[in-house]
Amino acid sequence: MLHLSETFIGLCSNVKLPFLFTYFIKVNFQRVQSSNNRPSKSLKSQFEGKTSFGMSVFNLSNAIMGSGILGLAFAMSNTGIILFITLLVFIAIVSAYSIHLLLRSAGVVGIRAYEQLGMRAFGPPGKLLAACVITVHNIGGYLGYTSGFSLTCMVFFLISVIYKKFNISCPLDDPHHNITPIVDMHTVENGTFCEAKLFTMNSQTAYTIPILAFAFVCHPEVLPIYTELRNATKKRMQNVANISILAMFIMYLLTALFGYLTFFGAVESELLHTYSRVDPLDVLILCVRLAVLVAVTLTVPVVLFPIRRALLQIFFPDQPFHWARHVIIAFSLIFVVNLLVIFVPTIRDIFGLIGATSAPSLIFILPGIFYVRIVPKEQEPLLSRPKIQAACFAALGFLFMVMSLSFIITDWVTGESRSGGGH
């Protein structure tokens, strides 16, 4: 029976089924083998990864690429080009360093699941914390069109944004479309509406780092992809992460830059909605929306997988699989998400809140504290430079979370935000 299971796992990997599906099979096979009291082998000898380096880059890029790309032009309009690029570089670098901490921690204990790292570091509370953060972040991904856009659709989206830059004139002088609610009246009065700003700050600048952090979160998917990687080593997986982050950095920068240079101060928190205000019947933008819709429909099961797994870890940790519970959780999540989509005013609030809570937890805080707790003192003393760096990294994430939430809540209370557009 075990040989048949191993053969099936090999076939799944060779035909390039979705990596989360094969990872799910492997995790459950490992549980079955443990329950049968068979001699345990190392993770590498049990489950030899079959995914090539290029496909792993594609998988991780797909995990990074998400709805956060729709808010990047809005973020640039509230920071200026230079400050935005500086912050984008910063978030990309810390994301790569965060993945380094995760891989180092996973290598020490041989664990390839985010929640299990929490279990190893802090016991059940750590597992619960990691599961809750993953759940919140992925629900935020659902609200923002889901976090699993296909790269093909996003390349089409980027090409359309670049093309539209040269087709839409500024200012938007169509009398049939009122852009006043989304334009800073001060810039209109001074005739600077169509001038690109290199550096600016206002009440909306508080949303910039949360939007960028939201756009780069891929950390729960790093370890499953690591498991599937052929000839997996920490260095090889780090190279996968670095290339994926660099590719998404370029795509994010181009999208933000051309989106901002098209609408300047009139850009909304959801870029596609801004195009619709110019021409609701634009064929190209309607095609982009259709591509996004198809991507969302096909990727809901992929996004649902980590949420449901996290909820099962929280509420039913030792229960056997049951179809009724499986289906009820799925329908409940979709129902709750649809209610939130209806009642949340703008997608900017989703990017801001999720980006200021779950994103810093997944990028900064959890990898840092996991590293400090998991790596043995015999290998690295508590006061060694790597552990001090990891602790400071986690503290930076906590500081960023508190500051971002404070600014965002202040903006909500004072009601100074401009209209961000619907979603």
Short mmCIF file of C-alpha atoms in Angstrom, two decimals:
data_model
loop_
_atom_site.label_atom_id
_atom_site.label_comp_id
_atom_site.label_asym_id
_atom_site.label_seq_id
_atom_site.Cartn_x
_atom_site.Cartn_y
_atom_site.Cartn_z
CA MET A 1 0.00 0.00 0.00
CA LEU A 2 2.84 2.36 0.83
CA HIS A 3 4.53 1.67 -2.51
CA LEU A 4 1.30 2.48 -4.35
CA SER A 5 0.96 5.74 -2.41
CA GLU A 6 4.53 6.72 -3.19
CA THR A 7 3.97 5.95 -6.88
CA PHE A 8 0.83 8.13 -6.90
CA ILE A 9 2.72 11.00 -5.28
CA GLY A 10 5.44 10.72 -7.91
CA LEU A 11 2.89 10.78 -10.71
CA CYS A 12 1.21 13.87 -9.23
CA SER A 13 4.52 15.70 -9.20
CA ASN A 14 5.58 14.60 -12.67
CA VAL A 15 2.40 15.77 -14.38
CA LYS A 16 2.75 19.17 -12.67
CA LEU A 17 -0.49 19.13 -10.72
CA PRO A 18 -0.92 22.25 -8.54
CA PHE A 19 1.78 22.20 -5.90
CA LEU A 20 -0.64 22.72 -3.01
CA PHE A 21 -2.57 19.60 -4.08
CA THR A 22 0.51 17.38 -4.15
CA TYR A 23 1.74 18.96 -0.92
CA PHE A 24 -1.60 18.11 0.71
CA ILE A 25 -1.25 14.47 -0.43
CA LYS A 26 2.28 14.27 0.93
CA VAL A 27 1.35 15.71 4.32
CA ASN A 28 -1.47 13.21 4.74
CA PHE A 29 0.72 10.34 3.52
CA GLN A 30 3.26 11.31 6.16
CA ARG A 31 0.54 11.16 8.83
CA VAL A 32 -0.57 7.71 7.64
CA GLN A 33 2.99 6.44 7.71
CA SER A 34 3.47 7.80 11.23
CA SER A 35 0.24 6.24 12.46
CA ASN A 36 1.40 2.84 11.13
CA ASN A 37 4.55 3.15 13.27
CA ARG A 38 6.83 2.66 10.27
CA PRO A 39 10.46 3.69 10.62
CA SER A 40 10.74 7.37 9.85
CA LYS A 41 13.02 8.56 7.06
CA SER A 42 14.23 12.06 6.48
CA LEU A 43 11.88 14.41 4.71
CA LYS A 44 14.15 14.62 1.69
CA SER A 45 14.40 10.83 1.25
CA GLN A 46 10.65 10.34 1.74
CA PHE A 47 9.45 13.03 -0.62
CA GLU A 48 11.88 13.91 -3.36
CA GLY A 49 10.70 17.11 -5.01
CA LYS A 50 9.89 16.92 -8.72
CA THR A 51 9.31 20.59 -9.57
CA SER A 52 11.96 22.33 -11.64
CA PHE A 53 13.64 25.58 -10.64
CA GLY A 54 11.72 27.54 -13.29
CA MET A 55 8.34 26.12 -12.28
CA SER A 56 9.10 26.88 -8.63
CA VAL A 57 9.83 30.50 -9.58
CA PHE A 58 6.51 30.57 -11.45
CA ASN A 59 4.63 29.08 -8.46
CA LEU A 60 6.12 31.53 -5.97
CA SER A 61 5.59 34.48 -8.32
CA ASN A 62 1.97 33.43 -8.61
CA ALA A 63 1.77 33.32 -4.80
CA ILE A 64 3.25 36.82 -4.51
CA MET A 65 1.13 38.34 -7.27
CA GLY A 66 -2.20 39.38 -5.89
CA SER A 67 -4.82 42.04 -5.67
CA GLY A 68 -2.36 44.43 -4.04
CA ILE A 69 -1.20 45.36 -7.55
CA LEU A 70 -4.50 47.23 -8.03
CA GLY A 71 -3.63 49.69 -5.25
CA LEU A 72 -0.03 50.49 -6.15
CA ALA A 73 -0.78 53.48 -8.40
CA PHE A 74 -2.90 54.92 -5.57
CA ALA A 75 0.02 54.42 -3.19
CA MET A 76 2.40 56.20 -5.58
CA SER A 77 0.01 59.14 -5.92
CA ASN A 78 0.19 59.64 -2.14
CA THR A 79 3.95 59.31 -1.72
CA GLY A 80 5.50 60.57 -4.94
CA ILE A 81 7.65 58.57 -7.32
CA ILE A 82 10.94 58.65 -5.39
CA LEU A 83 9.48 57.82 -1.97
CA PHE A 84 7.35 55.05 -3.48
CA ILE A 85 10.33 53.41 -5.20
CA THR A 86 12.34 53.65 -1.97
CA LEU A 87 9.57 51.95 0.02
CA LEU A 88 9.05 49.32 -2.70
CA VAL A 89 12.76 48.42 -2.64
CA PHE A 90 12.67 48.26 1.17
CA ILE A 91 9.67 45.90 1.28
CA ALA A 92 11.18 43.66 -1.42
CA ILE A 93 14.47 43.35 0.50
CA VAL A 94 12.83 42.60 3.85
CA SER A 95 10.57 40.02 2.17
CA ALA A 96 13.64 38.20 0.84
CA TYR A 97 15.31 38.36 4.28
CA SER A 98 12.13 37.08 5.91
CA ILE A 99 12.12 34.05 3.60
CA HIS A 100 15.76 33.45 4.58
CA LEU A 101 14.71 33.28 8.25
CA LEU A 102 11.87 30.88 7.43
CA LEU A 103 14.12 28.56 5.43
CA ARG A 104 16.76 28.60 8.16
CA SER A 105 14.17 27.73 10.83
CA ALA A 106 12.61 25.02 8.68
CA GLY A 107 16.03 23.53 7.95
CA VAL A 108 16.88 23.21 11.64
CA VAL A 109 13.75 21.25 12.59
CA GLY A 110 12.83 19.64 9.25
CA ILE A 111 9.33 21.16 9.21
CA ARG A 112 7.74 22.41 6.00
CA ALA A 113 4.51 24.00 7.27
CA TYR A 114 4.11 27.54 8.64
CA GLU A 115 1.71 26.54 11.43
CA GLN A 116 3.98 23.69 12.53
CA LEU A 117 6.88 26.12 12.88
CA GLY A 118 4.65 28.05 15.27
CA MET A 119 3.94 24.82 17.13
CA ARG A 120 7.64 24.05 17.41
CA ALA A 121 8.52 27.57 18.55
CA PHE A 122 5.75 28.29 21.09
CA GLY A 123 3.61 25.16 21.34
CA PRO A 124 -0.17 25.31 20.73
CA PRO A 125 -0.35 29.13 21.19
CA GLY A 126 2.23 29.60 18.42
CA LYS A 127 0.36 27.24 16.14
CA LEU A 128 -2.90 29.07 16.88
CA LEU A 129 -1.31 32.48 16.23
CA ALA A 130 0.16 31.41 12.88
CA ALA A 131 -3.13 29.83 11.79
CA CYS A 132 -5.12 32.95 12.73
CA VAL A 133 -2.77 35.29 10.87
CA ILE A 134 -2.86 33.12 7.73
CA THR A 135 -6.67 33.01 7.90
CA VAL A 136 -6.99 36.79 8.22
CA HIS A 137 -4.56 37.44 5.40
CA ASN A 138 -6.20 35.03 2.98
CA ILE A 139 -9.67 36.40 3.77
CA GLY A 140 -8.21 39.79 2.88
CA GLY A 141 -6.99 38.25 -0.35
CA TYR A 142 -10.52 37.03 -1.07
CA LEU A 143 -11.92 40.51 -0.45
CA GLY A 144 -9.41 42.01 -2.84
CA TYR A 145 -10.36 39.71 -5.73
CA THR A 146 -8.32 36.85 -4.15
CA SER A 147 -4.55 36.63 -3.84
CA GLY A 148 -4.01 34.17 -6.67
CA PHE A 149 -4.19 36.05 -9.96
CA SER A 150 -2.62 34.05 -12.75
CA LEU A 151 0.54 35.62 -14.10
CA THR A 152 -0.89 35.55 -17.60
CA CYS A 153 -3.82 37.75 -16.58
CA MET A 154 -1.50 40.10 -14.74
CA VAL A 155 0.86 40.47 -17.69
CA PHE A 156 -2.20 41.33 -19.79
CA PHE A 157 -3.22 43.81 -17.09
CA LEU A 158 0.25 45.44 -17.09
CA ILE A 159 0.34 45.73 -20.89
CA SER A 160 -3.11 47.34 -20.82
CA VAL A 161 -2.01 49.87 -18.17
CA ILE A 162 1.04 50.85 -20.24
CA TYR A 163 -1.03 51.11 -23.42
CA LYS A 164 -3.72 53.25 -21.75
CA LYS A 165 -1.10 55.73 -20.54
CA PHE A 166 -0.73 56.90 -24.14
CA ASN A 167 -4.48 56.86 -24.88
CA ILE A 168 -5.92 58.87 -21.99
CA SER A 169 -5.24 62.60 -21.92
CA CYS A 170 -4.79 64.66 -18.80
CA PRO A 171 -6.71 66.41 -17.38
CA LEU A 172 -9.74 64.15 -17.66
CA ASP A 173 -11.93 66.78 -19.27
CA ASP A 174 -14.88 64.59 -20.31
CA PRO A 175 -17.95 66.54 -19.10
CA HIS A 176 -19.90 63.30 -18.64
CA HIS A 177 -17.57 62.11 -15.87
CA ASN A 178 -17.16 63.98 -12.63
CA ILE A 179 -13.68 63.44 -11.24
CA THR A 180 -13.97 66.07 -8.50
CA PRO A 181 -14.51 63.58 -5.63
CA ILE A 182 -11.21 61.86 -6.27
CA VAL A 183 -9.06 64.91 -6.97
CA ASP A 184 -7.27 67.04 -4.42
CA MET A 185 -8.91 70.45 -5.04
CA HIS A 186 -5.74 72.23 -3.98
CA THR A 187 -3.86 70.74 -6.95
CA VAL A 188 -6.65 71.74 -9.34
CA GLU A 189 -6.66 75.35 -8.14
CA ASN A 190 -2.90 75.63 -8.56
CA GLY A 191 -2.85 73.99 -11.99
CA THR A 192 -0.56 71.16 -10.86
CA PHE A 193 -3.02 68.31 -11.30
CA CYS A 194 -1.18 66.76 -14.27
CA GLU A 195 2.31 67.11 -12.82
CA ALA A 196 4.03 64.02 -11.43
CA LYS A 197 5.20 64.50 -7.84
CA LEU A 198 8.55 63.10 -6.80
CA PHE A 199 7.79 63.36 -3.10
CA THR A 200 4.56 64.09 -1.27
CA MET A 201 2.83 63.24 2.00
CA ASN A 202 -0.80 63.47 3.08
CA SER A 203 -3.35 61.59 5.18
CA GLN A 204 -3.43 58.78 2.60
CA THR A 205 0.33 58.15 2.80
CA ALA A 206 -0.37 55.95 5.83
CA TYR A 207 -1.83 53.33 3.49
CA THR A 208 1.32 53.02 1.37
CA ILE A 209 3.42 50.58 3.41
CA PRO A 210 0.40 48.36 4.24
CA ILE A 211 -0.48 48.21 0.52
CA LEU A 212 3.11 47.32 -0.40
CA ALA A 213 3.38 44.74 2.38
CA PHE A 214 0.05 43.22 1.34
CA ALA A 215 1.36 42.95 -2.24
CA PHE A 216 4.51 41.01 -1.28
CA VAL A 217 3.13 38.44 1.18
CA CYS A 218 3.79 34.89 -0.03
CA HIS A 219 5.33 33.36 3.08
CA PRO A 220 2.75 30.64 3.91
CA GLU A 221 3.38 29.20 0.42
CA VAL A 222 7.19 29.26 0.61
CA LEU A 223 7.57 26.02 2.57
CA PRO A 224 5.19 23.93 0.39
CA ILE A 225 7.06 25.15 -2.70
CA TYR A 226 10.35 24.30 -0.96
CA THR A 227 9.04 20.77 -0.40
CA GLU A 228 8.22 20.37 -4.10
CA LEU A 229 11.51 21.82 -5.38
CA ARG A 230 13.81 19.36 -7.16
CA ASN A 231 17.23 19.03 -5.47
CA ALA A 232 15.96 21.27 -2.69
CA THR A 233 18.52 23.19 -0.65
CA LYS A 234 18.15 26.41 1.31
CA LYS A 235 20.40 28.25 -1.14
CA ARG A 236 18.44 26.98 -4.15
CA MET A 237 15.10 27.94 -2.59
CA GLN A 238 16.45 31.35 -1.61
CA ASN A 239 17.41 31.89 -5.25
CA VAL A 240 13.85 30.94 -6.25
CA ALA A 241 12.54 33.53 -3.79
CA ASN A 242 14.97 36.25 -4.91
CA ILE A 243 14.13 35.83 -8.60
CA SER A 244 10.38 35.73 -7.90
CA ILE A 245 10.53 38.87 -5.75
CA LEU A 246 12.65 40.68 -8.38
CA ALA A 247 10.19 39.77 -11.15
CA MET A 248 7.22 40.98 -9.12
CA PHE A 249 9.14 44.11 -8.10
CA ILE A 250 9.54 45.04 -11.78
CA MET A 251 5.90 44.30 -12.56
CA TYR A 252 4.67 46.25 -9.52
CA LEU A 253 6.89 49.23 -10.34
CA LEU A 254 5.74 49.42 -13.97
CA THR A 255 2.07 49.07 -13.01
CA ALA A 256 2.30 51.77 -10.34
CA LEU A 257 4.31 54.15 -12.51
CA PHE A 258 2.16 53.97 -15.64
CA GLY A 259 -1.08 53.92 -13.65
CA TYR A 260 -0.01 57.02 -11.74
CA LEU A 261 1.24 58.86 -14.84
CA THR A 262 -2.12 58.21 -16.51
CA PHE A 263 -4.37 59.70 -13.80
CA PHE A 264 -1.98 61.55 -11.46
CA GLY A 265 -4.05 62.90 -8.55
CA ALA A 266 -7.26 61.29 -9.83
CA VAL A 267 -6.11 57.69 -9.40
CA GLU A 268 -8.37 55.65 -7.11
CA SER A 269 -7.48 52.90 -4.68
CA GLU A 270 -8.70 50.33 -7.23
CA LEU A 271 -7.00 51.13 -10.55
CA LEU A 272 -9.50 49.30 -12.78
CA HIS A 273 -12.32 51.35 -11.27
CA THR A 274 -10.50 54.53 -12.31
CA TYR A 275 -10.43 53.40 -15.94
CA SER A 276 -14.14 52.62 -15.77
CA ARG A 277 -14.88 56.19 -14.67
CA VAL A 278 -13.21 57.47 -17.83
CA ASP A 279 -15.09 55.10 -20.16
CA PRO A 280 -17.35 52.42 -18.63
CA LEU A 281 -17.66 50.66 -22.02
CA ASP A 282 -13.97 50.57 -22.92
CA VAL A 283 -13.48 47.19 -24.62
CA LEU A 284 -9.88 46.70 -23.47
CA ILE A 285 -10.69 47.41 -19.81
CA LEU A 286 -13.73 45.13 -20.01
CA CYS A 287 -11.43 42.38 -21.34
CA VAL A 288 -9.04 43.00 -18.44
CA ARG A 289 -11.94 42.72 -15.99
CA LEU A 290 -13.00 39.47 -17.66
CA ALA A 291 -9.46 38.10 -17.34
CA VAL A 292 -9.46 39.01 -13.65
CA LEU A 293 -12.87 37.37 -13.20
CA VAL A 294 -11.64 34.13 -14.80
CA ALA A 295 -8.49 34.17 -12.65
CA VAL A 296 -10.56 34.66 -9.51
CA THR A 297 -13.01 31.89 -10.36
CA LEU A 298 -10.25 29.37 -11.03
CA THR A 299 -8.10 30.27 -8.01
CA VAL A 300 -10.71 30.35 -5.25
CA PRO A 301 -9.98 26.69 -4.32
CA VAL A 302 -6.24 27.45 -4.07
CA VAL A 303 -6.82 30.40 -1.73
CA LEU A 304 -9.42 28.44 0.22
CA PHE A 305 -6.93 25.65 0.97
CA PRO A 306 -4.68 27.50 3.49
CA ILE A 307 -7.65 29.20 5.18
CA ARG A 308 -9.51 25.94 5.72
CA ARG A 309 -6.34 24.19 6.85
CA ALA A 310 -5.68 26.98 9.36
CA LEU A 311 -9.25 26.83 10.69
CA LEU A 312 -9.03 23.05 11.05
CA GLN A 313 -5.76 23.48 12.96
CA ILE A 314 -7.50 25.93 15.31
CA PHE A 315 -10.86 24.25 15.94
CA PHE A 316 -10.44 20.58 14.96
CA PRO A 317 -6.75 19.77 15.45
CA ASP A 318 -7.13 16.03 16.10
CA GLN A 319 -10.34 15.26 14.22
CA PRO A 320 -10.41 12.92 11.20
CA PHE A 321 -11.47 14.25 7.81
CA HIS A 322 -15.23 14.73 7.41
CA TRP A 323 -16.91 15.88 4.20
CA ALA A 324 -19.72 17.77 5.96
CA ARG A 325 -17.25 19.87 7.98
CA HIS A 326 -15.12 20.37 4.85
CA VAL A 327 -18.05 21.73 2.81
CA ILE A 328 -19.58 23.81 5.64
CA ILE A 329 -16.29 25.64 6.25
CA ALA A 330 -15.94 26.43 2.53
CA PHE A 331 -19.48 27.79 2.14
CA SER A 332 -19.26 29.74 5.41
CA LEU A 333 -16.04 31.45 4.33
CA ILE A 334 -17.43 32.41 0.93
CA PHE A 335 -20.64 33.70 2.54
CA VAL A 336 -18.77 35.83 5.11
CA VAL A 337 -16.42 37.21 2.46
CA ASN A 338 -19.33 38.22 0.23
CA LEU A 339 -20.97 40.06 3.14
CA LEU A 340 -17.75 41.93 3.85
CA VAL A 341 -17.32 42.84 0.18
CA ILE A 342 -20.81 44.33 0.19
CA PHE A 343 -20.34 46.38 3.35
CA VAL A 344 -16.67 47.44 3.16
CA PRO A 345 -16.70 50.90 1.47
CA THR A 346 -13.48 50.72 -0.58
CA ILE A 347 -10.75 48.26 -1.43
CA ARG A 348 -8.27 50.75 0.09
CA ASP A 349 -9.60 49.89 3.54
CA ILE A 350 -8.99 46.19 2.84
CA PHE A 351 -5.43 46.82 1.70
CA GLY A 352 -4.81 49.11 4.66
CA LEU A 353 -6.25 46.95 7.43
CA ILE A 354 -4.96 43.58 6.22
CA GLY A 355 -1.65 45.10 5.15
CA ALA A 356 -1.20 46.66 8.60
CA THR A 357 -2.06 43.51 10.59
CA SER A 358 -1.49 40.14 8.93
CA ALA A 359 1.16 41.30 6.44
CA PRO A 360 3.70 42.55 9.04
CA SER A 361 3.00 39.44 11.11
CA LEU A 362 3.78 37.10 8.21
CA ILE A 363 6.72 39.11 6.84
CA PHE A 364 8.39 40.55 9.97
CA ILE A 365 7.14 39.31 13.32
CA LEU A 366 6.57 35.55 13.01
CA PRO A 367 9.70 34.68 10.96
CA GLY A 368 11.82 36.73 13.36
CA ILE A 369 10.51 35.20 16.59
CA PHE A 370 10.39 31.70 15.06
CA TYR A 371 14.07 32.02 14.18
CA VAL A 372 15.03 33.19 17.67
CA ARG A 373 13.10 30.36 19.34
CA ILE A 374 13.80 27.47 16.96
CA VAL A 375 17.51 27.76 16.15
CA PRO A 376 19.31 26.02 19.06
CA LYS A 377 21.53 28.05 21.38
CA GLU A 378 24.32 25.56 20.66
CA GLN A 379 24.32 26.70 17.02
CA GLU A 380 23.64 30.38 17.63
CA PRO A 381 23.69 31.91 21.14
CA LEU A 382 20.86 34.26 22.04
CA LEU A 383 23.17 37.27 21.77
CA SER A 384 24.67 36.24 18.43
CA ARG A 385 24.38 38.69 15.56
CA PRO A 386 21.86 36.62 13.50
CA LYS A 387 19.48 36.27 16.45
CA ILE A 388 19.80 39.94 17.40
CA GLN A 389 19.02 40.85 13.79
CA ALA A 390 16.00 38.53 13.78
CA ALA A 391 14.73 40.02 17.06
CA CYS A 392 15.15 43.57 15.74
CA PHE A 393 13.40 42.49 12.54
CA ALA A 394 10.40 41.27 14.54
CA ALA A 395 10.41 44.47 16.63
CA LEU A 396 10.46 46.55 13.44
CA GLY A 397 7.39 44.66 12.22
CA PHE A 398 5.55 45.30 15.46
CA LEU A 399 6.44 49.01 15.31
CA PHE A 400 5.28 49.18 11.71
CA MET A 401 2.00 47.47 12.64
CA VAL A 402 1.26 49.87 15.51
CA MET A 403 2.15 52.99 13.53
CA SER A 404 0.20 51.95 10.43
CA LEU A 405 -2.90 51.04 12.41
CA SER A 406 -2.70 54.30 14.35
CA PHE A 407 -2.50 56.42 11.19
CA ILE A 408 -5.24 54.46 9.42
CA ILE A 409 -7.64 54.60 12.38
CA THR A 410 -6.94 58.34 12.74
CA ASP A 411 -7.75 58.78 9.05
CA TRP A 412 -11.02 56.88 9.49
CA VAL A 413 -12.02 58.86 12.59
CA THR A 414 -11.24 62.28 11.13
CA GLY A 415 -12.90 61.36 7.84
CA GLU A 416 -10.23 63.12 5.79
CA SER A 417 -9.85 60.40 3.19
CA ARG A 418 -10.77 61.12 -0.33
CA SER A 419 -13.05 58.81 -2.21
CA GLY A 420 -11.19 55.66 -2.98
CA GLY A 421 -13.53 54.11 -5.47
CA GLY A 422 -15.59 51.03 -5.15
CA HIS A 423 -14.59 47.49 -5.70
#
